[in-house]
Amino acid sequence: MLSCGCSIYSNYILKTMKKIISTCILCFLIAASFAQTGKVYDELTMTSKILKGERKYAVYLPPDYETSARSYPVLYLLHGATDDQTGWVQFGEVLQITDREIKAGNATAMIIIMPDADTGKMGYFNQGADWRYEDFFFEEFMPYVEQKYRIKSEKRYRAVAGLSMGGGGSFMYALHHPELFSSACPLSAYVGPLTIAALKERLKKSDVTYSQAEINEYFKQHSALELLKTVSIDDVKSVRWYIDCGDDDFLYEGNSLVHIAMRKKEIPHEYRVRDGGHRWTYWRDALPDVLGFVSDAFHQH
């Protein structure tokens, strides 16, 4: 009987130890999953034939990127004037904010691509023969990163957002190529020249001389208000729009006019005017809503 009792007791101890070990392993795995963080690489480069040189970019990879084999939706996040591909990393706190929103369940895991538009060259658009940035973006950059990383290369899983000059890039890219983006989120955006006269005044500061025909063509292609008069409204409606500009922002007029133009053409869009100006505190506060908004498109039924 004593021997049998010891055996029963030993089995009890063994089962108890197994439960404790299993519980510890489970707790460790749960803790490890919560400890995972995304990663940012902000000094990456690719070679461009169109721009004749190396182009920098940054990338945010979600927390489970290195432990999964699946593909992810993508957000192209554009910086403003005076910044570069590190702007959203350094000042926008993209790593901390995106990790937080994903872990809270407010945003889906996504890859965020942040290109350098070399602000000294007038940014995201084609400017003469030597600066065909928009051609570079669509013909070289987008195919390159979507092949390099595990990105879902479909309209439904692709979004574009940006601030100031990058907000203008978000407007123009989605208006020029609505077939490529499910969502566009311009923040405090430069919506392009509001009039031909305003464009001429701006071009006086440029070292390049433009003909009247070139000025007219540029206005037609790079004014959001003008584009809304000429593009297919059904195509524009296929993009989900989130427009946000502070009540103290010097670019409020253009954003307000685009909002009114979209309302008149019955283009569904979200339009936000919050307390704030043209500064990083405003854009950091906007980023969680942008991540949630584009995630809704990625999950649409």
mmCIF file of C-alpha atoms in Angstrom:
data_model
loop_
_atom_site.group_PDB
_atom_site.id
_atom_site.type_symbol
_atom_site.label_atom_id
_atom_site.label_comp_id
_atom_site.label_asym_id
_atom_site.label_seq_id
_atom_site.Cartn_x
_atom_site.Cartn_y
_atom_site.Cartn_z
ATOM 1 C CA MET A 1 0.000 0.000 0.000
ATOM 2 C CA LEU A 2 2.841 2.387 0.803
ATOM 3 C CA SER A 3 4.461 1.678 -2.533
ATOM 4 C CA CYS A 4 1.167 2.250 -4.332
ATOM 5 C CA GLY A 5 0.659 5.497 -2.423
ATOM 6 C CA CYS A 6 4.085 6.741 -3.400
ATOM 7 C CA SER A 7 3.340 5.908 -7.019
ATOM 8 C CA ILE A 8 0.065 7.822 -6.937
ATOM 9 C CA TYR A 9 1.752 10.744 -5.218
ATOM 10 C CA SER A 10 4.589 10.720 -7.791
ATOM 11 C CA ASN A 11 2.103 10.711 -10.651
ATOM 12 C CA TYR A 12 0.270 13.630 -9.041
ATOM 13 C CA ILE A 13 3.509 15.560 -8.683
ATOM 14 C CA LEU A 14 4.454 14.778 -12.285
ATOM 15 C CA LYS A 15 1.076 15.910 -13.643
ATOM 16 C CA THR A 16 1.229 19.069 -11.538
ATOM 17 C CA MET A 17 4.732 19.868 -12.796
ATOM 18 C CA LYS A 18 3.619 19.326 -16.395
ATOM 19 C CA LYS A 19 0.711 21.745 -15.894
ATOM 20 C CA ILE A 20 3.030 24.326 -14.344
ATOM 21 C CA ILE A 21 5.536 23.958 -17.182
ATOM 22 C CA SER A 22 2.779 24.174 -19.821
ATOM 23 C CA THR A 23 1.374 27.264 -18.148
ATOM 24 C CA CYS A 24 4.830 28.854 -18.004
ATOM 25 C CA ILE A 25 5.442 28.112 -21.678
ATOM 26 C CA LEU A 26 2.055 29.561 -22.609
ATOM 27 C CA CYS A 27 2.721 32.681 -20.532
ATOM 28 C CA PHE A 28 6.129 33.017 -22.160
ATOM 29 C CA LEU A 29 4.670 32.737 -25.648
ATOM 30 C CA ILE A 30 1.956 35.288 -24.858
ATOM 31 C CA ALA A 31 4.517 37.661 -23.345
ATOM 32 C CA ALA A 32 6.801 37.177 -26.342
ATOM 33 C CA SER A 33 3.988 37.978 -28.755
ATOM 34 C CA PHE A 34 3.202 41.199 -26.877
ATOM 35 C CA ALA A 35 6.905 42.047 -26.724
ATOM 36 C CA GLN A 36 7.215 41.900 -30.513
ATOM 37 C CA THR A 37 7.683 45.279 -32.119
ATOM 38 C CA GLY A 38 7.780 46.489 -35.666
ATOM 39 C CA LYS A 39 11.019 47.545 -37.286
ATOM 40 C CA VAL A 40 12.003 50.658 -39.215
ATOM 41 C CA TYR A 41 14.859 50.915 -41.706
ATOM 42 C CA ASP A 42 15.322 54.514 -42.793
ATOM 43 C CA GLU A 43 18.492 54.597 -44.927
ATOM 44 C CA LEU A 44 17.594 52.121 -47.646
ATOM 45 C CA THR A 45 18.374 52.844 -51.305
ATOM 46 C CA MET A 46 17.471 51.719 -54.796
ATOM 47 C CA THR A 47 18.927 52.613 -58.168
ATOM 48 C CA SER A 48 16.752 54.677 -60.504
ATOM 49 C CA LYS A 49 17.374 54.877 -64.233
ATOM 50 C CA ILE A 50 14.730 57.572 -64.594
ATOM 51 C CA LEU A 51 16.299 59.849 -61.959
ATOM 52 C CA LYS A 52 19.819 58.702 -62.815
ATOM 53 C CA GLY A 53 21.041 57.778 -59.347
ATOM 54 C CA GLU A 54 20.376 56.245 -55.967
ATOM 55 C CA ARG A 55 17.085 57.058 -54.279
ATOM 56 C CA LYS A 56 16.565 56.721 -50.533
ATOM 57 C CA TYR A 57 13.507 55.380 -48.768
ATOM 58 C CA ALA A 58 12.397 54.123 -45.357
ATOM 59 C CA VAL A 59 10.202 51.150 -44.510
ATOM 60 C CA TYR A 60 8.153 50.126 -41.488
ATOM 61 C CA LEU A 61 7.666 46.365 -41.112
ATOM 62 C CA PRO A 62 4.916 45.192 -38.724
ATOM 63 C CA PRO A 63 5.668 43.199 -35.541
ATOM 64 C CA ASP A 64 4.975 39.758 -37.018
ATOM 65 C CA TYR A 65 6.708 40.316 -40.357
ATOM 66 C CA GLU A 66 9.784 38.235 -39.516
ATOM 67 C CA THR A 67 7.817 35.381 -37.931
ATOM 68 C CA SER A 68 5.160 34.988 -40.629
ATOM 69 C CA ALA A 69 5.155 34.063 -44.288
ATOM 70 C CA ARG A 70 2.082 36.021 -45.295
ATOM 71 C CA SER A 71 1.789 39.131 -47.423
ATOM 72 C CA TYR A 72 0.651 42.521 -46.142
ATOM 73 C CA PRO A 73 -1.243 45.583 -47.348
ATOM 74 C CA VAL A 74 0.845 48.689 -47.940
ATOM 75 C CA LEU A 75 0.600 52.366 -47.075
ATOM 76 C CA TYR A 76 2.783 54.823 -48.989
ATOM 77 C CA LEU A 77 3.414 57.631 -46.502
ATOM 78 C CA LEU A 78 4.812 60.832 -48.019
ATOM 79 C CA HIS A 79 6.833 63.498 -46.197
ATOM 80 C CA GLY A 80 6.537 67.272 -46.513
ATOM 81 C CA ALA A 81 8.867 69.997 -47.756
ATOM 82 C CA THR A 82 12.174 70.352 -45.875
ATOM 83 C CA ASP A 83 11.944 66.714 -44.702
ATOM 84 C CA ASP A 84 13.076 63.471 -46.292
ATOM 85 C CA GLN A 85 12.313 59.758 -45.906
ATOM 86 C CA THR A 86 13.182 59.967 -42.203
ATOM 87 C CA GLY A 87 10.578 62.653 -41.418
ATOM 88 C CA TRP A 88 7.750 60.319 -40.441
ATOM 89 C CA VAL A 89 10.253 58.147 -38.559
ATOM 90 C CA GLN A 90 11.963 60.890 -36.588
ATOM 91 C CA PHE A 91 9.199 63.438 -36.043
ATOM 92 C CA GLY A 92 6.066 61.448 -36.867
ATOM 93 C CA GLU A 93 6.917 58.559 -34.529
ATOM 94 C CA VAL A 94 5.573 56.104 -37.084
ATOM 95 C CA LEU A 95 7.101 53.074 -35.359
ATOM 96 C CA GLN A 96 5.636 53.714 -31.911
ATOM 97 C CA ILE A 97 2.227 54.886 -33.161
ATOM 98 C CA THR A 98 1.733 52.079 -35.689
ATOM 99 C CA ASP A 99 2.859 49.379 -33.247
ATOM 100 C CA ARG A 100 0.435 50.757 -30.669
ATOM 101 C CA GLU A 101 -2.527 50.908 -33.063
ATOM 102 C CA ILE A 102 -1.893 47.380 -34.371
ATOM 103 C CA LYS A 103 -1.613 45.923 -30.863
ATOM 104 C CA ALA A 104 -4.781 47.743 -29.782
ATOM 105 C CA GLY A 105 -6.663 46.275 -32.743
ATOM 106 C CA ASN A 106 -7.344 49.695 -34.250
ATOM 107 C CA ALA A 107 -5.239 49.016 -37.370
ATOM 108 C CA THR A 108 -4.321 45.944 -39.328
ATOM 109 C CA ALA A 109 -0.713 44.870 -39.685
ATOM 110 C CA MET A 110 0.672 46.673 -42.724
ATOM 111 C CA ILE A 111 3.904 47.674 -44.398
ATOM 112 C CA ILE A 112 4.558 51.423 -44.608
ATOM 113 C CA ILE A 113 6.833 52.753 -47.345
ATOM 114 C CA MET A 114 8.282 56.259 -47.000
ATOM 115 C CA PRO A 115 10.169 57.547 -50.074
ATOM 116 C CA ASP A 116 12.522 60.523 -50.238
ATOM 117 C CA ALA A 117 11.213 63.101 -52.704
ATOM 118 C CA ASP A 118 14.328 65.335 -52.506
ATOM 119 C CA THR A 119 12.611 68.597 -51.618
ATOM 120 C CA GLY A 120 15.221 70.625 -53.457
ATOM 121 C CA LYS A 121 13.807 69.238 -56.700
ATOM 122 C CA MET A 122 10.192 70.339 -56.076
ATOM 123 C CA GLY A 123 8.978 67.046 -54.725
ATOM 124 C CA TYR A 124 6.678 64.329 -55.986
ATOM 125 C CA PHE A 125 5.866 65.515 -59.505
ATOM 126 C CA ASN A 126 7.603 65.621 -62.863
ATOM 127 C CA GLN A 127 9.534 68.870 -63.293
ATOM 128 C CA GLY A 128 11.145 68.953 -66.719
ATOM 129 C CA ALA A 129 13.378 66.297 -68.264
ATOM 130 C CA ASP A 130 15.742 65.983 -65.281
ATOM 131 C CA TRP A 131 13.206 65.427 -62.512
ATOM 132 C CA ARG A 132 10.562 62.890 -63.508
ATOM 133 C CA TYR A 133 9.737 61.887 -59.951
ATOM 134 C CA GLU A 134 6.157 60.803 -60.581
ATOM 135 C CA ASP A 135 7.320 58.566 -63.429
ATOM 136 C CA PHE A 136 9.972 57.142 -61.094
ATOM 137 C CA PHE A 137 7.426 56.483 -58.354
ATOM 138 C CA PHE A 138 5.001 54.493 -60.499
ATOM 139 C CA GLU A 139 7.356 52.900 -63.019
ATOM 140 C CA GLU A 140 10.312 52.023 -60.783
ATOM 141 C CA PHE A 141 9.783 52.606 -57.070
ATOM 142 C CA MET A 142 6.404 51.004 -56.509
ATOM 143 C CA PRO A 143 7.232 47.845 -58.505
ATOM 144 C CA TYR A 144 10.596 47.600 -56.722
ATOM 145 C CA VAL A 145 9.324 47.739 -53.143
ATOM 146 C CA GLU A 146 6.278 45.595 -53.849
ATOM 147 C CA GLN A 147 8.554 42.881 -55.170
ATOM 148 C CA LYS A 148 11.185 43.262 -52.443
ATOM 149 C CA TYR A 149 8.745 43.048 -49.527
ATOM 150 C CA ARG A 150 5.780 40.719 -49.052
ATOM 151 C CA ILE A 151 3.208 43.256 -50.244
ATOM 152 C CA LYS A 152 -0.247 42.531 -51.627
ATOM 153 C CA SER A 153 -0.041 44.279 -55.001
ATOM 154 C CA GLU A 154 -3.724 45.005 -55.524
ATOM 155 C CA LYS A 155 -5.746 48.217 -55.377
ATOM 156 C CA ARG A 156 -7.721 46.982 -52.359
ATOM 157 C CA TYR A 157 -4.536 46.563 -50.308
ATOM 158 C CA ARG A 158 -2.737 49.770 -51.319
ATOM 159 C CA ALA A 159 -3.166 53.253 -49.794
ATOM 160 C CA VAL A 160 -1.397 56.598 -49.960
ATOM 161 C CA ALA A 161 -1.158 59.355 -47.349
ATOM 162 C CA GLY A 162 1.081 62.315 -46.655
ATOM 163 C CA LEU A 163 1.439 65.726 -45.080
ATOM 164 C CA SER A 164 1.768 69.170 -46.677
ATOM 165 C CA MET A 165 3.741 68.642 -49.897
ATOM 166 C CA GLY A 166 3.205 64.910 -49.341
ATOM 167 C CA GLY A 167 -0.498 65.603 -48.896
ATOM 168 C CA GLY A 168 -0.388 67.142 -52.363
ATOM 169 C CA GLY A 169 1.365 64.010 -53.585
ATOM 170 C CA SER A 170 -1.422 61.924 -52.023
ATOM 171 C CA PHE A 171 -4.081 63.973 -53.802
ATOM 172 C CA MET A 172 -2.379 63.895 -57.203
ATOM 173 C CA TYR A 173 -1.276 60.271 -57.133
ATOM 174 C CA ALA A 174 -4.774 59.049 -56.242
ATOM 175 C CA LEU A 175 -6.404 61.398 -58.773
ATOM 176 C CA HIS A 176 -3.944 60.444 -61.516
ATOM 177 C CA HIS A 177 -4.144 56.723 -60.685
ATOM 178 C CA PRO A 178 -7.401 55.941 -58.874
ATOM 179 C CA GLU A 179 -7.127 52.389 -60.183
ATOM 180 C CA LEU A 180 -4.130 51.799 -57.899
ATOM 181 C CA PHE A 181 -5.281 53.027 -54.477
ATOM 182 C CA SER A 182 -8.132 51.971 -52.206
ATOM 183 C CA SER A 183 -7.645 54.990 -49.922
ATOM 184 C CA ALA A 184 -6.006 58.411 -49.993
ATOM 185 C CA CYS A 185 -5.403 60.488 -46.869
ATOM 186 C CA PRO A 186 -4.031 63.989 -47.539
ATOM 187 C CA LEU A 187 -3.100 65.830 -44.342
ATOM 188 C CA SER A 188 -2.692 69.616 -44.319
ATOM 189 C CA ALA A 189 -2.238 69.209 -48.049
ATOM 190 C CA TYR A 190 -0.923 71.606 -50.629
ATOM 191 C CA VAL A 191 -3.681 70.903 -53.145
ATOM 192 C CA GLY A 192 -1.807 72.547 -56.015
ATOM 193 C CA PRO A 193 -2.219 76.050 -57.435
ATOM 194 C CA LEU A 194 -5.729 77.420 -57.033
ATOM 195 C CA THR A 195 -5.435 79.598 -60.153
ATOM 196 C CA ILE A 196 -3.183 79.984 -63.192
ATOM 197 C CA ALA A 197 -2.095 83.368 -61.826
ATOM 198 C CA ALA A 198 -1.014 81.762 -58.533
ATOM 199 C CA LEU A 199 0.976 79.151 -60.456
ATOM 200 C CA LYS A 200 2.739 81.791 -62.552
ATOM 201 C CA GLU A 201 3.682 83.689 -59.399
ATOM 202 C CA ARG A 202 5.162 80.538 -57.858
ATOM 203 C CA LEU A 203 7.094 79.641 -60.990
ATOM 204 C CA LYS A 204 8.816 83.057 -60.942
ATOM 205 C CA LYS A 205 10.908 81.673 -58.084
ATOM 206 C CA SER A 206 12.069 78.752 -60.196
ATOM 207 C CA ASP A 207 15.304 78.677 -62.183
ATOM 208 C CA VAL A 208 13.425 77.084 -65.089
ATOM 209 C CA THR A 209 11.492 79.105 -67.664
ATOM 210 C CA TYR A 210 8.151 77.627 -68.733
ATOM 211 C CA SER A 211 6.065 78.402 -71.799
ATOM 212 C CA GLN A 212 2.392 79.290 -71.457
ATOM 213 C CA ALA A 213 1.476 75.878 -72.863
ATOM 214 C CA GLU A 214 3.635 74.153 -70.243
ATOM 215 C CA ILE A 215 2.093 76.264 -67.482
ATOM 216 C CA ASN A 216 -1.409 75.400 -68.663
ATOM 217 C CA GLU A 217 -0.579 71.691 -68.806
ATOM 218 C CA TYR A 218 1.016 71.731 -65.360
ATOM 219 C CA PHE A 219 -2.034 73.478 -63.902
ATOM 220 C CA LYS A 220 -4.321 70.924 -65.516
ATOM 221 C CA GLN A 221 -2.368 68.006 -64.027
ATOM 222 C CA HIS A 222 -1.345 69.382 -60.628
ATOM 223 C CA SER A 223 -4.312 71.335 -59.317
ATOM 224 C CA ALA A 224 -6.723 69.105 -57.394
ATOM 225 C CA LEU A 225 -9.543 71.538 -58.138
ATOM 226 C CA GLU A 226 -8.826 71.447 -61.864
ATOM 227 C CA LEU A 227 -8.443 67.656 -61.910
ATOM 228 C CA LEU A 228 -11.845 67.244 -60.273
ATOM 229 C CA LYS A 229 -13.315 69.010 -63.311
ATOM 230 C CA THR A 230 -11.770 66.638 -65.839
ATOM 231 C CA VAL A 231 -11.237 63.178 -64.326
ATOM 232 C CA SER A 232 -13.838 60.422 -64.261
ATOM 233 C CA ILE A 233 -15.938 60.972 -61.151
ATOM 234 C CA ASP A 234 -16.727 57.258 -60.956
ATOM 235 C CA ASP A 235 -12.999 56.550 -60.832
ATOM 236 C CA VAL A 236 -12.502 59.131 -58.087
ATOM 237 C CA LYS A 237 -15.372 57.557 -56.139
ATOM 238 C CA SER A 238 -13.552 54.211 -56.199
ATOM 239 C CA VAL A 239 -11.020 55.752 -53.785
ATOM 240 C CA ARG A 240 -11.890 56.275 -50.110
ATOM 241 C CA TRP A 241 -10.895 59.829 -49.181
ATOM 242 C CA TYR A 242 -9.840 61.169 -45.783
ATOM 243 C CA ILE A 243 -8.936 64.877 -45.822
ATOM 244 C CA ASP A 244 -7.681 66.564 -42.643
ATOM 245 C CA CYS A 245 -6.480 70.156 -42.212
ATOM 246 C CA GLY A 246 -6.180 72.263 -39.066
ATOM 247 C CA ASP A 247 -8.273 75.362 -38.486
ATOM 248 C CA ASP A 248 -5.098 77.442 -38.096
ATOM 249 C CA ASP A 249 -3.290 75.952 -41.091
ATOM 250 C CA PHE A 250 -2.202 78.343 -43.862
ATOM 251 C CA LEU A 251 -3.369 75.734 -46.409
ATOM 252 C CA TYR A 252 -6.936 75.673 -45.096
ATOM 253 C CA GLU A 253 -8.393 77.458 -48.148
ATOM 254 C CA GLY A 254 -7.332 74.883 -50.726
ATOM 255 C CA ASN A 255 -8.490 71.975 -48.576
ATOM 256 C CA SER A 256 -11.829 73.678 -47.937
ATOM 257 C CA LEU A 257 -12.346 74.305 -51.659
ATOM 258 C CA VAL A 258 -11.556 70.676 -52.524
ATOM 259 C CA HIS A 259 -14.041 69.545 -49.860
ATOM 260 C CA ILE A 260 -16.717 71.805 -51.363
ATOM 261 C CA ALA A 261 -15.927 70.612 -54.905
ATOM 262 C CA MET A 262 -16.210 66.979 -53.810
ATOM 263 C CA ARG A 263 -19.503 67.665 -52.057
ATOM 264 C CA LYS A 264 -20.915 69.274 -55.209
ATOM 265 C CA LYS A 265 -19.860 66.272 -57.270
ATOM 266 C CA GLU A 266 -21.223 63.887 -54.602
ATOM 267 C CA ILE A 267 -17.853 62.216 -54.077
ATOM 268 C CA PRO A 268 -17.946 60.451 -50.699
ATOM 269 C CA HIS A 269 -15.154 61.592 -48.396
ATOM 270 C CA GLU A 270 -14.285 62.282 -44.784
ATOM 271 C CA TYR A 271 -13.336 65.890 -44.090
ATOM 272 C CA ARG A 272 -11.810 66.822 -40.763
ATOM 273 C CA VAL A 273 -10.989 70.258 -39.389
ATOM 274 C CA ARG A 274 -9.339 70.011 -35.982
ATOM 275 C CA ASP A 275 -7.772 72.543 -33.686
ATOM 276 C CA GLY A 276 -4.183 73.098 -34.814
ATOM 277 C CA GLY A 277 -1.776 74.407 -37.379
ATOM 278 C CA HIS A 278 0.874 73.209 -39.795
ATOM 279 C CA ARG A 279 3.024 71.238 -37.363
ATOM 280 C CA TRP A 280 4.080 67.765 -36.309
ATOM 281 C CA THR A 281 1.879 67.675 -33.205
ATOM 282 C CA TYR A 282 -1.114 67.870 -35.545
ATOM 283 C CA TRP A 283 0.137 65.142 -37.903
ATOM 284 C CA ARG A 284 1.131 62.767 -35.101
ATOM 285 C CA ASP A 285 -2.408 63.094 -33.748
ATOM 286 C CA ALA A 286 -3.782 62.410 -37.246
ATOM 287 C CA LEU A 287 -1.759 59.251 -37.894
ATOM 288 C CA PRO A 288 -3.847 56.843 -35.735
ATOM 289 C CA ASP A 289 -7.012 57.895 -37.599
ATOM 290 C CA VAL A 290 -5.244 57.468 -40.942
ATOM 291 C CA LEU A 291 -4.100 53.963 -39.989
ATOM 292 C CA GLY A 292 -7.623 53.046 -38.922
ATOM 293 C CA PHE A 293 -9.157 54.545 -42.059
ATOM 294 C CA VAL A 294 -6.907 52.691 -44.509
ATOM 295 C CA SER A 295 -7.345 49.488 -42.471
ATOM 296 C CA ASP A 296 -11.105 49.708 -43.013
ATOM 297 C CA ALA A 297 -10.446 49.653 -46.763
ATOM 298 C CA PHE A 298 -8.065 46.721 -46.436
ATOM 299 C CA HIS A 299 -10.855 44.841 -44.594
ATOM 300 C CA GLN A 300 -13.767 45.968 -46.754
ATOM 301 C CA HIS A 301 -16.420 43.391 -47.619
#
